[in-house]
Amino acid sequence: MSIERIAVLGTGANGASIGADLVRAGYDVTYIEQWPAHVEAIRANGLTVVSQGEKTVTDVRAHHLCEVAEMREDFDLVFMLVKAYDARWAAELIKPRLAPDGILVGLQNGMMADDIASIVGVERTLGAVIEMASNMFEPGVVNRDTPKETAWFALGALDGGPQDRAEEVAEILRAAGNVEVVDDILSAKWMKLVVNATELVSAGVVDLPMVEAADLPGMRAFMVEAGVEALEAALDLGHRALPMFGLTGGAEDGPQAYVNALIDAVYEHYAIPTTLTTVHQDWVKGRRSEVEEINGLVVRERARKGRSAPANAVLREIALGIEAGTETPGEHHLPRLLAALSTD
């Protein structure tokens, strides 16, 4: 089949800017979004993307979630960029409008590929990894920190899935960045979770942009420890430490060296001094984060093996306190984070 009709389900900062790239490359793209003001702003003024001092405005079709029930034509390809905790209901929402031979790509954080496949079928599912930084605090306006030239994605099927179509989808997604087709997408997604475990919540907890947070005394060692715990959880599950983000090596030199290399790659290629992590952005907006799907997952998987994950556990604990209103973000949490380094 040929891919003609594409939907982007979840057009926050990353989804909206990726969708705009696809539209500008000539693809037929429909936005489906849960923030009403964002949809109305796009309809009125187009989608504005500000990147490296340049502003582009793209006319796109934007629909509210409730309008999916009114749609009659199917989509050949859906890129889903909702939060990990929204993946199951979002897959159910779009399932009736996914073509019988269509493909749903979970282009999001967290280990949700199996959940998506359980809803739309493994034969219509591709897993994905995304590495790019954007933010959006005004409806209809995206600030993209990672330009197309350095944005990085990986695509691949689960066992029994449509690996033979991964390159076809990758060619479309290359309108938004660099895309690799991999033969072990679950390992790749776990390695992205390793990176996320190091930085997303830690920077948000101390209420600083990524670059400033990593420069705090002791923070880099803490981040590495959180990443090593996540890596060990992945390895215990039988996954592999794959090269990521264009790197050529895995964990041959040891877990700490591997995690350090991943952190270096992210900070060198995907972060600028003002970049806020997605968790930090969620808290600025008063929303809950994906901490349970990232650090919480590491804690749970390690516990299943009778092992602890003190760095991830303290991040989860503080994050849940912030979201419950019993804690406030700030550098006053740094001693509490560093204390986890000496915990067995």
PDB file of C-alpha atoms in Angstrom, residues 55-220:
ATOM      1  CA  LYS A  55      10.071  31.773  12.523  1.00  0.00           C
ATOM      2  CA  THR A  56       7.984  29.719  10.127  1.00  0.00           C
ATOM      3  CA  VAL A  57       4.204  29.600   9.914  1.00  0.00           C
ATOM      4  CA  THR A  58       2.539  26.522   8.437  1.00  0.00           C
ATOM      5  CA  ASP A  59      -1.125  26.080   7.588  1.00  0.00           C
ATOM      6  CA  VAL A  60      -2.311  22.724   8.900  1.00  0.00           C
ATOM      7  CA  ARG A  61      -5.633  20.966   9.519  1.00  0.00           C
ATOM      8  CA  ALA A  62      -6.240  20.761  13.250  1.00  0.00           C
ATOM      9  CA  HIS A  63      -9.010  18.843  14.981  1.00  0.00           C
ATOM     10  CA  HIS A  64     -10.196  18.518  18.563  1.00  0.00           C
ATOM     11  CA  LEU A  65     -10.209  15.040  20.104  1.00  0.00           C
ATOM     12  CA  CYS A  66     -13.997  15.003  20.118  1.00  0.00           C
ATOM     13  CA  GLU A  67     -14.017  15.419  16.342  1.00  0.00           C
ATOM     14  CA  VAL A  68     -12.376  12.027  15.768  1.00  0.00           C
ATOM     15  CA  ALA A  69     -15.826  10.472  16.165  1.00  0.00           C
ATOM     16  CA  GLU A  70     -17.025  12.582  13.231  1.00  0.00           C
ATOM     17  CA  MET A  71     -14.245  11.479  10.857  1.00  0.00           C
ATOM     18  CA  ARG A  72     -15.149   9.091   8.046  1.00  0.00           C
ATOM     19  CA  GLU A  73     -11.866   8.466   6.221  1.00  0.00           C
ATOM     20  CA  ASP A  74      -9.108   6.260   7.577  1.00  0.00           C
ATOM     21  CA  PHE A  75      -5.474   7.200   8.166  1.00  0.00           C
ATOM     22  CA  ASP A  76      -2.692   5.167   6.599  1.00  0.00           C
ATOM     23  CA  LEU A  77      -0.148   6.335   9.167  1.00  0.00           C
ATOM     24  CA  VAL A  78      -0.540   7.810  12.637  1.00  0.00           C
ATOM     25  CA  PHE A  79       2.305   9.312  14.651  1.00  0.00           C
ATOM     26  CA  MET A  80       1.220   9.325  18.293  1.00  0.00           C
ATOM     27  CA  LEU A  81       2.955  11.879  20.519  1.00  0.00           C
ATOM     28  CA  VAL A  82       0.798  11.949  23.632  1.00  0.00           C
ATOM     29  CA  LYS A  83       2.224  11.403  27.111  1.00  0.00           C
ATOM     30  CA  ALA A  84       3.096   7.804  27.951  1.00  0.00           C
ATOM     31  CA  TYR A  85       0.282   7.642  30.499  1.00  0.00           C
ATOM     32  CA  ASP A  86      -2.194   8.648  27.759  1.00  0.00           C
ATOM     33  CA  ALA A  87      -1.040   6.023  25.252  1.00  0.00           C
ATOM     34  CA  ARG A  88      -3.685   3.373  25.883  1.00  0.00           C
ATOM     35  CA  TRP A  89      -6.757   5.580  25.611  1.00  0.00           C
ATOM     36  CA  ALA A  90      -5.249   7.461  22.659  1.00  0.00           C
ATOM     37  CA  ALA A  91      -4.694   4.171  20.814  1.00  0.00           C
ATOM     38  CA  GLU A  92      -8.304   3.206  21.504  1.00  0.00           C
ATOM     39  CA  LEU A  93      -9.461   6.615  20.280  1.00  0.00           C
ATOM     40  CA  ILE A  94      -7.711   6.381  16.919  1.00  0.00           C
ATOM     41  CA  LYS A  95      -8.179   2.623  16.361  1.00  0.00           C
ATOM     42  CA  PRO A  96     -11.484   3.011  14.444  1.00  0.00           C
ATOM     43  CA  ARG A  97      -9.820   5.465  12.060  1.00  0.00           C
ATOM     44  CA  LEU A  98      -6.611   3.479  11.494  1.00  0.00           C
ATOM     45  CA  ALA A  99      -6.737   1.798   8.089  1.00  0.00           C
ATOM     46  CA  PRO A 100      -6.806  -2.022   8.128  1.00  0.00           C
ATOM     47  CA  ASP A 101      -3.238  -1.998   6.790  1.00  0.00           C
ATOM     48  CA  GLY A 102      -2.328   1.283   8.493  1.00  0.00           C
ATOM     49  CA  ILE A 103       0.553   1.849  10.893  1.00  0.00           C
ATOM     50  CA  LEU A 104       0.481   3.451  14.346  1.00  0.00           C
ATOM     51  CA  VAL A 105       3.863   4.767  15.521  1.00  0.00           C
ATOM     52  CA  GLY A 106       4.247   5.415  19.256  1.00  0.00           C
ATOM     53  CA  LEU A 107       6.658   8.325  18.947  1.00  0.00           C
ATOM     54  CA  GLN A 108       6.880   9.006  22.679  1.00  0.00           C
ATOM     55  CA  ASN A 109       8.779   8.315  25.878  1.00  0.00           C
ATOM     56  CA  GLY A 110       8.192   5.257  28.021  1.00  0.00           C
ATOM     57  CA  MET A 111       7.749   1.578  27.268  1.00  0.00           C
ATOM     58  CA  MET A 112       4.266   1.690  25.745  1.00  0.00           C
ATOM     59  CA  ALA A 113       4.824  -0.192  22.484  1.00  0.00           C
ATOM     60  CA  ASP A 114       3.385  -3.458  23.803  1.00  0.00           C
ATOM     61  CA  ASP A 115       0.329  -1.636  25.148  1.00  0.00           C
ATOM     62  CA  ILE A 116      -0.276   0.020  21.787  1.00  0.00           C
ATOM     63  CA  ALA A 117       0.120  -3.312  19.987  1.00  0.00           C
ATOM     64  CA  SER A 118      -2.387  -4.936  22.336  1.00  0.00           C
ATOM     65  CA  ILE A 119      -4.980  -2.408  21.155  1.00  0.00           C
ATOM     66  CA  VAL A 120      -4.414  -1.934  17.408  1.00  0.00           C
ATOM     67  CA  GLY A 121      -2.559  -5.190  16.743  1.00  0.00           C
ATOM     68  CA  VAL A 122       1.152  -5.898  16.528  1.00  0.00           C
ATOM     69  CA  GLU A 123       0.837  -6.033  12.738  1.00  0.00           C
ATOM     70  CA  ARG A 124      -0.124  -2.329  12.736  1.00  0.00           C
ATOM     71  CA  THR A 125       2.399  -1.126  15.335  1.00  0.00           C
ATOM     72  CA  LEU A 126       5.864   0.390  15.057  1.00  0.00           C
ATOM     73  CA  GLY A 127       7.815   1.361  18.131  1.00  0.00           C
ATOM     74  CA  ALA A 128       9.917   4.506  18.054  1.00  0.00           C
ATOM     75  CA  VAL A 129      12.480   6.565  19.909  1.00  0.00           C
ATOM     76  CA  ILE A 130      12.508  10.353  19.764  1.00  0.00           C
ATOM     77  CA  GLU A 131      15.346  12.677  20.723  1.00  0.00           C
ATOM     78  CA  MET A 132      14.571  16.336  20.221  1.00  0.00           C
ATOM     79  CA  ALA A 133      13.835  19.274  22.514  1.00  0.00           C
ATOM     80  CA  SER A 134      10.965  21.719  22.092  1.00  0.00           C
ATOM     81  CA  ASN A 135       8.637  23.680  24.308  1.00  0.00           C
ATOM     82  CA  MET A 136       5.268  25.339  23.972  1.00  0.00           C
ATOM     83  CA  PHE A 137       3.664  27.686  26.487  1.00  0.00           C
ATOM     84  CA  GLU A 138       1.489  29.671  24.079  1.00  0.00           C
ATOM     85  CA  PRO A 139      -1.162  27.942  21.951  1.00  0.00           C
ATOM     86  CA  GLY A 140      -0.157  27.749  18.314  1.00  0.00           C
ATOM     87  CA  VAL A 141       3.498  28.661  18.941  1.00  0.00           C
ATOM     88  CA  VAL A 142       6.329  26.111  19.305  1.00  0.00           C
ATOM     89  CA  ASN A 143       9.893  26.915  20.328  1.00  0.00           C
ATOM     90  CA  ARG A 144      12.057  24.181  18.825  1.00  0.00           C
ATOM     91  CA  ASP A 145      15.489  23.877  20.431  1.00  0.00           C
ATOM     92  CA  THR A 146      16.601  20.923  18.293  1.00  0.00           C
ATOM     93  CA  PRO A 147      16.607  21.711  14.570  1.00  0.00           C
ATOM     94  CA  LYS A 148      15.778  19.161  11.912  1.00  0.00           C
ATOM     95  CA  GLU A 149      19.488  18.661  11.174  1.00  0.00           C
ATOM     96  CA  THR A 150      20.152  17.116  14.604  1.00  0.00           C
ATOM     97  CA  ALA A 151      16.766  15.672  15.634  1.00  0.00           C
ATOM     98  CA  TRP A 152      17.081  11.881  15.922  1.00  0.00           C
ATOM     99  CA  PHE A 153      14.545   9.048  15.717  1.00  0.00           C
ATOM    100  CA  ALA A 154      14.634   5.259  15.680  1.00  0.00           C
ATOM    101  CA  LEU A 155      11.910   3.020  14.275  1.00  0.00           C
ATOM    102  CA  GLY A 156      11.306  -0.701  14.474  1.00  0.00           C
ATOM    103  CA  ALA A 157       8.646  -3.366  14.830  1.00  0.00           C
ATOM    104  CA  LEU A 158       7.936  -5.677  17.719  1.00  0.00           C
ATOM    105  CA  ASP A 159       8.221  -9.425  17.164  1.00  0.00           C
ATOM    106  CA  GLY A 160       5.648 -10.314  14.536  1.00  0.00           C
ATOM    107  CA  GLY A 161       5.232  -6.696  13.490  1.00  0.00           C
ATOM    108  CA  PRO A 162       5.670  -4.902  10.142  1.00  0.00           C
ATOM    109  CA  GLN A 163       9.455  -4.531  10.122  1.00  0.00           C
ATOM    110  CA  ASP A 164       9.307  -4.665   6.327  1.00  0.00           C
ATOM    111  CA  ARG A 165       7.481  -1.313   6.366  1.00  0.00           C
ATOM    112  CA  ALA A 166       9.744   0.477   8.845  1.00  0.00           C
ATOM    113  CA  GLU A 167      11.907   2.000   6.105  1.00  0.00           C
ATOM    114  CA  GLU A 168       8.800   3.267   4.285  1.00  0.00           C
ATOM    115  CA  VAL A 169       7.718   5.116   7.438  1.00  0.00           C
ATOM    116  CA  ALA A 170      11.277   6.228   8.161  1.00  0.00           C
ATOM    117  CA  GLU A 171      11.512   7.916   4.786  1.00  0.00           C
ATOM    118  CA  ILE A 172       8.471  10.021   5.655  1.00  0.00           C
ATOM    119  CA  LEU A 173       9.745  10.875   9.146  1.00  0.00           C
ATOM    120  CA  ARG A 174      13.082  12.008   7.687  1.00  0.00           C
ATOM    121  CA  ALA A 175      11.278  15.212   6.760  1.00  0.00           C
ATOM    122  CA  ALA A 176      11.631  16.023  10.488  1.00  0.00           C
ATOM    123  CA  GLY A 177      15.113  14.672  11.297  1.00  0.00           C
ATOM    124  CA  ASN A 178      17.555  11.785  11.153  1.00  0.00           C
ATOM    125  CA  VAL A 179      15.908   8.344  11.315  1.00  0.00           C
ATOM    126  CA  GLU A 180      17.450   4.932  11.911  1.00  0.00           C
ATOM    127  CA  VAL A 181      15.616   1.654  11.404  1.00  0.00           C
ATOM    128  CA  VAL A 182      16.595  -0.798  14.154  1.00  0.00           C
ATOM    129  CA  ASP A 183      15.972  -4.506  14.592  1.00  0.00           C
ATOM    130  CA  ASP A 184      15.470  -4.362  18.382  1.00  0.00           C
ATOM    131  CA  ILE A 185      13.187  -1.438  19.079  1.00  0.00           C
ATOM    132  CA  LEU A 186      12.407  -2.441  22.682  1.00  0.00           C
ATOM    133  CA  SER A 187      16.103  -2.346  23.574  1.00  0.00           C
ATOM    134  CA  ALA A 188      16.396   1.013  21.828  1.00  0.00           C
ATOM    135  CA  LYS A 189      13.428   2.347  23.774  1.00  0.00           C
ATOM    136  CA  TRP A 190      14.904   1.120  27.038  1.00  0.00           C
ATOM    137  CA  MET A 191      18.164   2.897  26.222  1.00  0.00           C
ATOM    138  CA  LYS A 192      16.197   6.112  25.677  1.00  0.00           C
ATOM    139  CA  LEU A 193      14.558   5.469  29.035  1.00  0.00           C
ATOM    140  CA  VAL A 194      18.059   5.206  30.519  1.00  0.00           C
ATOM    141  CA  VAL A 195      18.736   8.738  29.261  1.00  0.00           C
ATOM    142  CA  ASN A 196      15.370  10.005  30.468  1.00  0.00           C
ATOM    143  CA  ALA A 197      15.975   8.524  33.908  1.00  0.00           C
ATOM    144  CA  THR A 198      19.117  10.623  34.231  1.00  0.00           C
ATOM    145  CA  GLU A 199      17.783  14.030  33.267  1.00  0.00           C
ATOM    146  CA  LEU A 200      14.040  14.592  32.937  1.00  0.00           C
ATOM    147  CA  VAL A 201      13.026  14.581  36.586  1.00  0.00           C
ATOM    148  CA  SER A 202      16.391  15.544  38.076  1.00  0.00           C
ATOM    149  CA  ALA A 203      16.490  18.908  36.273  1.00  0.00           C
ATOM    150  CA  GLY A 204      12.845  19.558  37.069  1.00  0.00           C
ATOM    151  CA  VAL A 205      13.309  18.723  40.752  1.00  0.00           C
ATOM    152  CA  VAL A 206      16.014  21.390  41.153  1.00  0.00           C
ATOM    153  CA  ASP A 207      13.967  23.814  39.002  1.00  0.00           C
ATOM    154  CA  LEU A 208      16.714  24.547  36.474  1.00  0.00           C
ATOM    155  CA  PRO A 209      17.243  24.172  32.714  1.00  0.00           C
ATOM    156  CA  MET A 210      19.023  20.952  31.787  1.00  0.00           C
ATOM    157  CA  VAL A 211      22.449  22.489  31.283  1.00  0.00           C
ATOM    158  CA  GLU A 212      22.427  24.430  34.560  1.00  0.00           C
ATOM    159  CA  ALA A 213      21.120  21.444  36.516  1.00  0.00           C
ATOM    160  CA  ALA A 214      23.912  19.179  35.263  1.00  0.00           C
ATOM    161  CA  ASP A 215      26.495  21.743  36.412  1.00  0.00           C
ATOM    162  CA  LEU A 216      25.383  21.642  40.047  1.00  0.00           C
ATOM    163  CA  PRO A 217      28.032  20.073  42.349  1.00  0.00           C
ATOM    164  CA  GLY A 218      27.504  16.329  42.461  1.00  0.00           C
ATOM    165  CA  MET A 219      24.561  16.326  40.049  1.00  0.00           C
ATOM    166  CA  ARG A 220      26.402  14.623  37.199  1.00  0.00           C
TER     167      ARG A 220
END
